[in-house]
Amino acid sequence: MHAARNGMTVSKTWVAEVVRAHRYEVADLRRRFKRHVPPAQPCNAVWGVDFTGKADLAKRIHPVLGVIDYGSRSALVLRPLPNRTAITTLKALLAAMETYGVPAAIQTDNEAVFTSRLFRFSLRLLGYGTACPRPERLGRTAGLNGCSGL
């Protein structure tokens, strides 16, 4: 890739020597990136909605709906649902809105429930858009997977 653009290449040995020579600066930068505090968001501005699963003794997986408020970083809802249909998900989401208030935005991943016509239409009726430009960045709600404690 580099050779195609500039007509020169970089060897692995040279890269290893440069990294070794600057290892303390690299370690300092990594430490700063790890300890970076994200900017504060107001509470009830953005909710992240995702599904996780919990296995019973018969090894059947039961869906659990998780709703996280990005501002307070609290899990608002961890509710086991009988199935993963749009109607059931909407009922649980509307119950959460009754309890905690209405968020300014809702973020979901591209799971079939969240991309169904009924779910998208219902969110449009409530005044929410349905586009999630980068679903791979929904790490807060994906963090519920395996941590539901039900």
Coordinates of N, CA and C in Angstrom, one line a residue:
M1 N 0.8 -1.2 0.0 CA 0.0 0.0 0.0 C 0.9 1.2 0.0
H2 N 1.9 1.3 0.9 CA 2.7 2.5 1.0 C 3.6 2.6 -0.3
A3 N 4.1 1.4 -0.8 CA 4.9 1.4 -2.0 C 4.2 1.9 -3.2
A4 N 2.9 1.6 -3.3 CA 2.1 2.0 -4.5 C 2.0 3.5 -4.5
R5 N 1.9 4.2 -3.3 CA 1.7 5.6 -3.3 C 3.0 6.4 -3.4
N6 N 4.0 6.0 -2.7 CA 5.3 6.8 -2.6 C 6.4 6.1 -3.3
G7 N 6.3 4.9 -3.8 CA 7.4 4.2 -4.4 C 8.4 3.7 -3.5
M8 N 8.2 3.6 -2.2 CA 9.1 3.1 -1.2 C 8.4 2.2 -0.2
T9 N 9.1 1.3 0.4 CA 8.6 0.4 1.4 C 9.2 0.6 2.8
V10 N 8.6 0.1 3.8 CA 9.1 0.2 5.1 C 9.2 -1.3 5.7
S11 N 10.3 -1.6 6.2 CA 10.5 -3.0 6.6 C 10.0 -3.2 8.1
K12 N 9.7 -4.4 8.4 CA 9.2 -4.7 9.8 C 10.3 -4.4 10.8
T13 N 11.5 -4.6 10.5 CA 12.6 -4.3 11.4 C 12.7 -2.8 11.7
W14 N 12.6 -2.0 10.7 CA 12.6 -0.6 10.9 C 11.4 -0.1 11.8
V15 N 10.3 -0.6 11.6 CA 9.1 -0.3 12.4 C 9.3 -0.8 13.8
A16 N 9.8 -2.0 14.0 CA 10.1 -2.5 15.4 C 11.1 -1.6 16.1
E17 N 12.1 -1.1 15.4 CA 13.1 -0.3 16.0 C 12.5 1.1 16.4
V18 N 11.7 1.6 15.6 CA 11.1 2.9 15.9 C 10.1 2.8 17.1
V19 N 9.3 1.7 17.1 CA 8.4 1.5 18.2 C 9.2 1.3 19.5
R20 N 10.3 0.5 19.4 CA 11.2 0.3 20.6 C 11.8 1.6 21.1
A21 N 12.2 2.4 20.2 CA 12.9 3.7 20.5 C 11.9 4.7 21.2
H22 N 10.6 4.6 20.9 CA 9.6 5.5 21.4 C 8.6 4.8 22.3
R23 N 9.0 3.7 22.9 CA 8.1 2.9 23.7 C 7.5 3.6 24.9
Y24 N 8.2 4.5 25.5 CA 7.6 5.3 26.6 C 6.6 6.3 26.2
E25 N 6.8 6.9 25.1 CA 5.8 7.8 24.5 C 4.6 7.1 24.1
V26 N 4.7 5.9 23.5 CA 3.6 5.1 23.1 C 2.8 4.6 24.3
A27 N 3.5 4.2 25.4 CA 2.8 3.8 26.6 C 2.1 4.9 27.3
D28 N 2.7 6.1 27.2 CA 2.0 7.3 27.8 C 0.8 7.6 27.0
L29 N 0.8 7.6 25.7 CA -0.3 7.8 24.9 C -1.4 6.8 25.1
R30 N -1.1 5.5 25.2 CA -2.1 4.5 25.5 C -2.7 4.7 26.8
R31 N -1.9 5.1 27.8 CA -2.5 5.4 29.2 C -3.5 6.5 29.1
R32 N -3.1 7.6 28.4 CA -4.0 8.7 28.2 C -5.3 8.4 27.5
F33 N -5.2 7.5 26.5 CA -6.4 7.1 25.8 C -7.3 6.3 26.6
K34 N -6.7 5.4 27.5 CA -7.5 4.5 28.4 C -8.2 5.4 29.4
R35 N -7.6 6.4 29.9 CA -8.1 7.2 31.0 C -9.0 8.4 30.6
H36 N -9.2 8.5 29.3 CA -9.9 9.6 28.7 C -11.4 9.6 29.2
V37 N -11.8 10.7 29.8 CA -13.2 10.8 30.3 C -14.0 11.3 29.2
P38 N -15.1 10.6 28.8 CA -15.9 11.1 27.7 C -16.7 12.4 28.1
P39 N -17.1 13.2 27.2 CA -17.8 14.4 27.5 C -19.2 14.0 28.2
A40 N -19.6 14.8 29.1 CA -20.8 14.5 29.8 C -22.0 14.8 28.9
Q41 N -23.0 13.9 29.0 CA -24.2 14.0 28.2 C -25.4 14.3 29.2
P42 N -26.4 15.0 28.8 CA -27.5 15.2 29.8 C -28.3 13.9 29.9
C43 N -28.8 13.8 31.1 CA -29.7 12.6 31.4 C -30.9 12.6 30.5
N44 N -31.4 11.4 30.1 CA -32.6 11.2 29.3 C -32.5 11.8 27.9
A45 N -31.2 12.1 27.4 CA -31.1 12.6 26.1 C -31.1 11.4 25.1
V46 N -30.2 10.4 25.3 CA -30.1 9.3 24.4 C -30.2 8.0 25.2
W47 N -31.1 7.1 24.7 CA -31.2 5.8 25.3 C -30.7 4.8 24.3
G48 N -29.9 3.8 24.8 CA -29.5 2.7 24.0 C -30.3 1.5 24.3
V49 N -30.8 0.8 23.2 CA -31.7 -0.3 23.4 C -31.1 -1.5 22.7
D50 N -31.0 -2.6 23.4 CA -30.4 -3.8 22.8 C -31.0 -5.1 23.6
F51 N -30.8 -6.2 22.9 CA -31.3 -7.5 23.5 C -30.0 -8.2 24.0
T52 N -30.2 -9.0 25.0 CA -29.2 -9.9 25.5 C -30.0 -11.2 25.8
G53 N -29.4 -12.2 26.2 CA -30.1 -13.5 26.5 C -29.6 -14.1 27.8
K54 N -30.5 -14.8 28.4 CA -30.2 -15.6 29.6 C -30.7 -17.0 29.5
A55 N -29.8 -17.9 29.7 CA -30.1 -19.4 29.6 C -30.7 -19.9 30.9
D56 N -31.7 -20.8 30.7 CA -32.3 -21.4 31.9 C -31.6 -22.8 32.0
L57 N -32.2 -23.6 33.0 CA -31.5 -24.9 33.2 C -31.6 -25.9 32.0
A58 N -32.6 -25.7 31.2 CA -32.8 -26.5 30.0 C -32.0 -26.0 28.8
K59 N -31.1 -25.0 29.1 CA -30.2 -24.4 28.1 C -31.0 -23.7 27.0
R60 N -32.2 -23.3 27.3 CA -32.9 -22.4 26.3 C -32.6 -21.0 26.6
I61 N -32.4 -20.2 25.6 CA -32.1 -18.8 25.8 C -33.3 -17.9 25.8
H62 N -33.5 -17.1 26.8 CA -34.7 -16.3 26.9 C -34.2 -14.8 26.7
P63 N -34.9 -14.1 25.8 CA -34.5 -12.7 25.5 C -34.7 -11.8 26.7
V64 N -33.7 -10.9 26.9 CA -33.8 -9.9 27.9 C -33.6 -8.5 27.2
L65 N -34.5 -7.6 27.4 CA -34.4 -6.3 26.8 C -33.6 -5.4 27.8
G66 N -32.6 -4.7 27.3 CA -31.8 -3.8 28.1 C -31.9 -2.4 27.5
V67 N -32.2 -1.4 28.4 CA -32.3 0.0 28.0 C -31.3 0.8 28.9
I68 N -30.4 1.5 28.3 CA -29.4 2.3 29.1 C -29.5 3.7 28.7
D69 N -29.5 4.6 29.7 CA -29.5 6.0 29.6 C -28.0 6.4 29.4
Y70 N -27.6 7.0 28.3 CA -26.2 7.3 28.0 C -25.7 8.4 28.9
G71 N -26.6 9.3 29.4 CA -26.2 10.4 30.2 C -25.8 10.0 31.6
S72 N -26.7 9.2 32.3 CA -26.4 8.8 33.6 C -25.7 7.4 33.7
R73 N -25.6 6.8 32.5 CA -25.0 5.4 32.4 C -25.6 4.4 33.3
S74 N -26.9 4.6 33.5 CA -27.6 3.6 34.3 C -28.5 2.7 33.5
A75 N -28.6 1.5 33.9 CA -29.5 0.5 33.2 C -30.9 0.8 33.6
L76 N -31.7 1.4 32.8 CA -33.1 1.7 33.1 C -34.0 0.5 33.1
V77 N -33.8 -0.4 32.2 CA -34.6 -1.6 32.0 C -33.8 -2.8 31.8
L78 N -34.0 -3.8 32.5 CA -33.5 -5.2 32.2 C -34.6 -6.1 32.4
R79 N -35.4 -6.3 31.4 CA -36.7 -7.0 31.5 C -36.7 -8.2 30.6
P80 N -36.9 -9.4 31.2 CA -37.1 -10.6 30.4 C -38.4 -10.5 29.6
L81 N -38.3 -10.8 28.3 CA -39.5 -10.8 27.4 C -39.8 -12.2 27.0
P82 N -41.1 -12.5 26.7 CA -41.5 -13.8 26.2 C -41.0 -14.1 24.8
N83 N -40.8 -13.1 24.0 CA -40.3 -13.3 22.7 C -39.6 -12.0 22.1
R84 N -39.0 -12.1 21.0 CA -38.3 -11.0 20.4 C -39.1 -10.4 19.2
T85 N -40.3 -10.0 19.5 CA -41.1 -9.4 18.4 C -41.2 -7.9 18.6
A86 N -41.5 -7.2 17.6 CA -41.6 -5.8 17.6 C -42.6 -5.3 18.6
I87 N -43.8 -5.9 18.6 CA -44.9 -5.5 19.5 C -44.4 -5.6 21.0
T88 N -43.8 -6.7 21.4 CA -43.4 -6.9 22.8 C -42.3 -5.9 23.1
T89 N -41.4 -5.7 22.2 CA -40.3 -4.7 22.5 C -40.9 -3.3 22.6
L90 N -41.8 -3.0 21.8 CA -42.5 -1.6 21.9 C -43.2 -1.4 23.2
K91 N -43.9 -2.5 23.6 CA -44.6 -2.4 24.9 C -43.7 -2.1 26.0
A92 N -42.6 -2.9 26.0 CA -41.6 -2.7 27.1 C -40.9 -1.3 27.0
L93 N -40.7 -0.8 25.8 CA -40.1 0.5 25.6 C -41.0 1.6 26.0
L94 N -42.3 1.5 25.7 CA -43.3 2.5 26.1 C -43.5 2.5 27.6
A95 N -43.4 1.3 28.3 CA -43.5 1.2 29.7 C -42.3 1.9 30.4
A96 N -41.1 1.8 29.8 CA -39.9 2.5 30.3 C -40.1 4.0 30.1
M97 N -40.7 4.4 29.0 CA -40.9 5.9 28.8 C -41.9 6.4 29.8
E98 N -42.9 5.6 30.2 CA -43.9 6.0 31.2 C -43.2 6.2 32.6
T99 N -42.3 5.3 32.9 CA -41.6 5.3 34.2 C -40.5 6.4 34.2
Y100 N -39.6 6.5 33.2 CA -38.5 7.4 33.3 C -38.6 8.6 32.4
G101 N -39.6 8.8 31.7 CA -39.7 10.0 30.8 C -39.3 9.6 29.4
V102 N -39.5 10.6 28.5 CA -39.3 10.4 27.1 C -37.9 10.9 26.8
P103 N -37.0 10.0 26.1 CA -35.7 10.5 25.7 C -35.8 11.3 24.5
A104 N -34.7 12.0 24.2 CA -34.6 12.8 23.0 C -34.3 12.0 21.8
A105 N -33.6 10.9 22.0 CA -33.2 10.0 20.9 C -33.1 8.6 21.4
I106 N -33.3 7.6 20.5 CA -33.1 6.2 20.8 C -32.2 5.6 19.8
Q107 N -31.1 4.9 20.4 CA -30.2 4.2 19.5 C -30.3 2.7 19.6
T108 N -30.4 2.0 18.5 CA -30.4 0.6 18.5 C -29.4 0.1 17.5
D109 N -29.2 -1.2 17.5 CA -28.3 -1.8 16.5 C -29.2 -2.3 15.3
N110 N -28.6 -3.0 14.4 CA -29.4 -3.4 13.2 C -30.0 -4.8 13.4
E111 N -30.5 -5.2 14.6 CA -31.1 -6.4 14.8 C -32.5 -6.4 14.1
A112 N -33.0 -7.6 13.7 CA -34.2 -7.7 12.9 C -35.4 -7.1 13.6
V113 N -35.5 -7.1 14.9 CA -36.6 -6.5 15.6 C -36.6 -5.0 15.4
F114 N -35.4 -4.4 15.5 CA -35.3 -3.0 15.5 C -35.4 -2.4 14.0
T115 N -35.2 -3.3 13.1 CA -35.3 -2.8 11.7 C -36.6 -3.2 11.0
S116 N -37.5 -3.8 11.8 CA -38.8 -4.3 11.2 C -39.6 -3.0 10.9
R117 N -40.5 -3.2 10.0 CA -41.4 -2.1 9.6 C -42.2 -1.5 10.7
L118 N -42.8 -2.4 11.5 CA -43.6 -2.0 12.6 C -42.8 -1.2 13.6
F119 N -41.6 -1.6 14.0 CA -40.8 -0.9 15.0 C -40.4 0.5 14.4
R120 N -40.0 0.5 13.2 CA -39.5 1.8 12.6 C -40.7 2.7 12.4
F121 N -41.9 2.2 12.0 CA -43.1 3.0 11.9 C -43.5 3.6 13.2
S122 N -43.5 2.8 14.3 CA -43.9 3.2 15.6 C -42.9 4.3 16.1
L123 N -41.6 4.1 15.9 CA -40.7 5.2 16.3 C -40.9 6.5 15.6
R124 N -41.2 6.3 14.3 CA -41.5 7.6 13.5 C -42.8 8.3 14.0
L125 N -43.8 7.5 14.4 CA -45.0 8.1 15.0 C -44.7 8.8 16.3
L126 N -43.7 8.3 17.1 CA -43.3 8.9 18.3 C -42.4 10.1 18.1
G127 N -41.9 10.3 16.9 CA -41.0 11.4 16.6 C -39.6 11.1 16.6
Y128 N -39.2 9.8 16.5 CA -37.8 9.4 16.5 C -37.4 9.0 15.1
G129 N -36.1 9.3 14.7 CA -35.6 8.8 13.4 C -35.1 7.4 13.7
T130 N -34.8 6.6 12.6 CA -34.5 5.2 12.7 C -33.1 5.0 12.3
A131 N -32.4 5.9 11.8 CA -31.0 5.7 11.2 C -30.0 5.6 12.3
C132 N -29.2 4.6 12.3 CA -28.1 4.5 13.3 C -26.8 4.4 12.4
P133 N -26.1 5.5 12.2 CA -25.0 5.5 11.2 C -23.9 4.5 11.6
R134 N -23.6 4.3 12.8 CA -22.5 3.4 13.2 C -22.9 2.4 14.3
P135 N -23.7 1.4 14.0 CA -24.1 0.5 15.0 C -23.0 -0.3 15.8
E136 N -21.8 -0.3 15.2 CA -20.7 -1.0 15.9 C -20.2 -0.2 17.0
R137 N -20.6 1.0 17.2 CA -20.2 1.9 18.3 C -21.1 1.8 19.5
L138 N -22.1 0.9 19.5 CA -23.0 0.9 20.6 C -22.5 0.0 21.7
G139 N -21.3 0.3 22.2 CA -20.7 -0.6 23.2 C -21.3 -0.5 24.6
R140 N -22.1 0.6 24.9 CA -22.7 0.7 26.2 C -23.8 -0.4 26.4
T141 N -24.6 -0.5 25.4 CA -25.7 -1.5 25.5 C -25.2 -2.9 25.3
A142 N -24.1 -3.1 24.5 CA -23.6 -4.4 24.2 C -22.9 -4.9 25.5
G143 N -22.5 -4.0 26.4 CA -21.9 -4.4 27.6 C -22.8 -5.1 28.6
L144 N -24.1 -5.1 28.3 CA -25.1 -5.8 29.1 C -25.0 -7.3 28.8
N145 N -24.5 -7.7 27.7 CA -24.5 -9.1 27.3 C -23.6 -9.9 28.3
G146 N -24.3 -10.8 29.0 CA -23.6 -11.6 30.0 C -23.6 -11.0 31.3
C147 N -24.0 -9.8 31.5 CA -24.0 -9.1 32.8 C -25.4 -8.8 33.3
S148 N -26.4 -9.5 32.9 CA -27.7 -9.1 33.2 C -28.1 -9.5 34.7
G149 N -27.5 -10.5 35.2 CA -27.7 -10.9 36.6 C -29.1 -11.4 36.9
L150 N -29.9 -11.8 35.9 CA -31.3 -12.3 36.2 C -31.3 -13.7 36.5

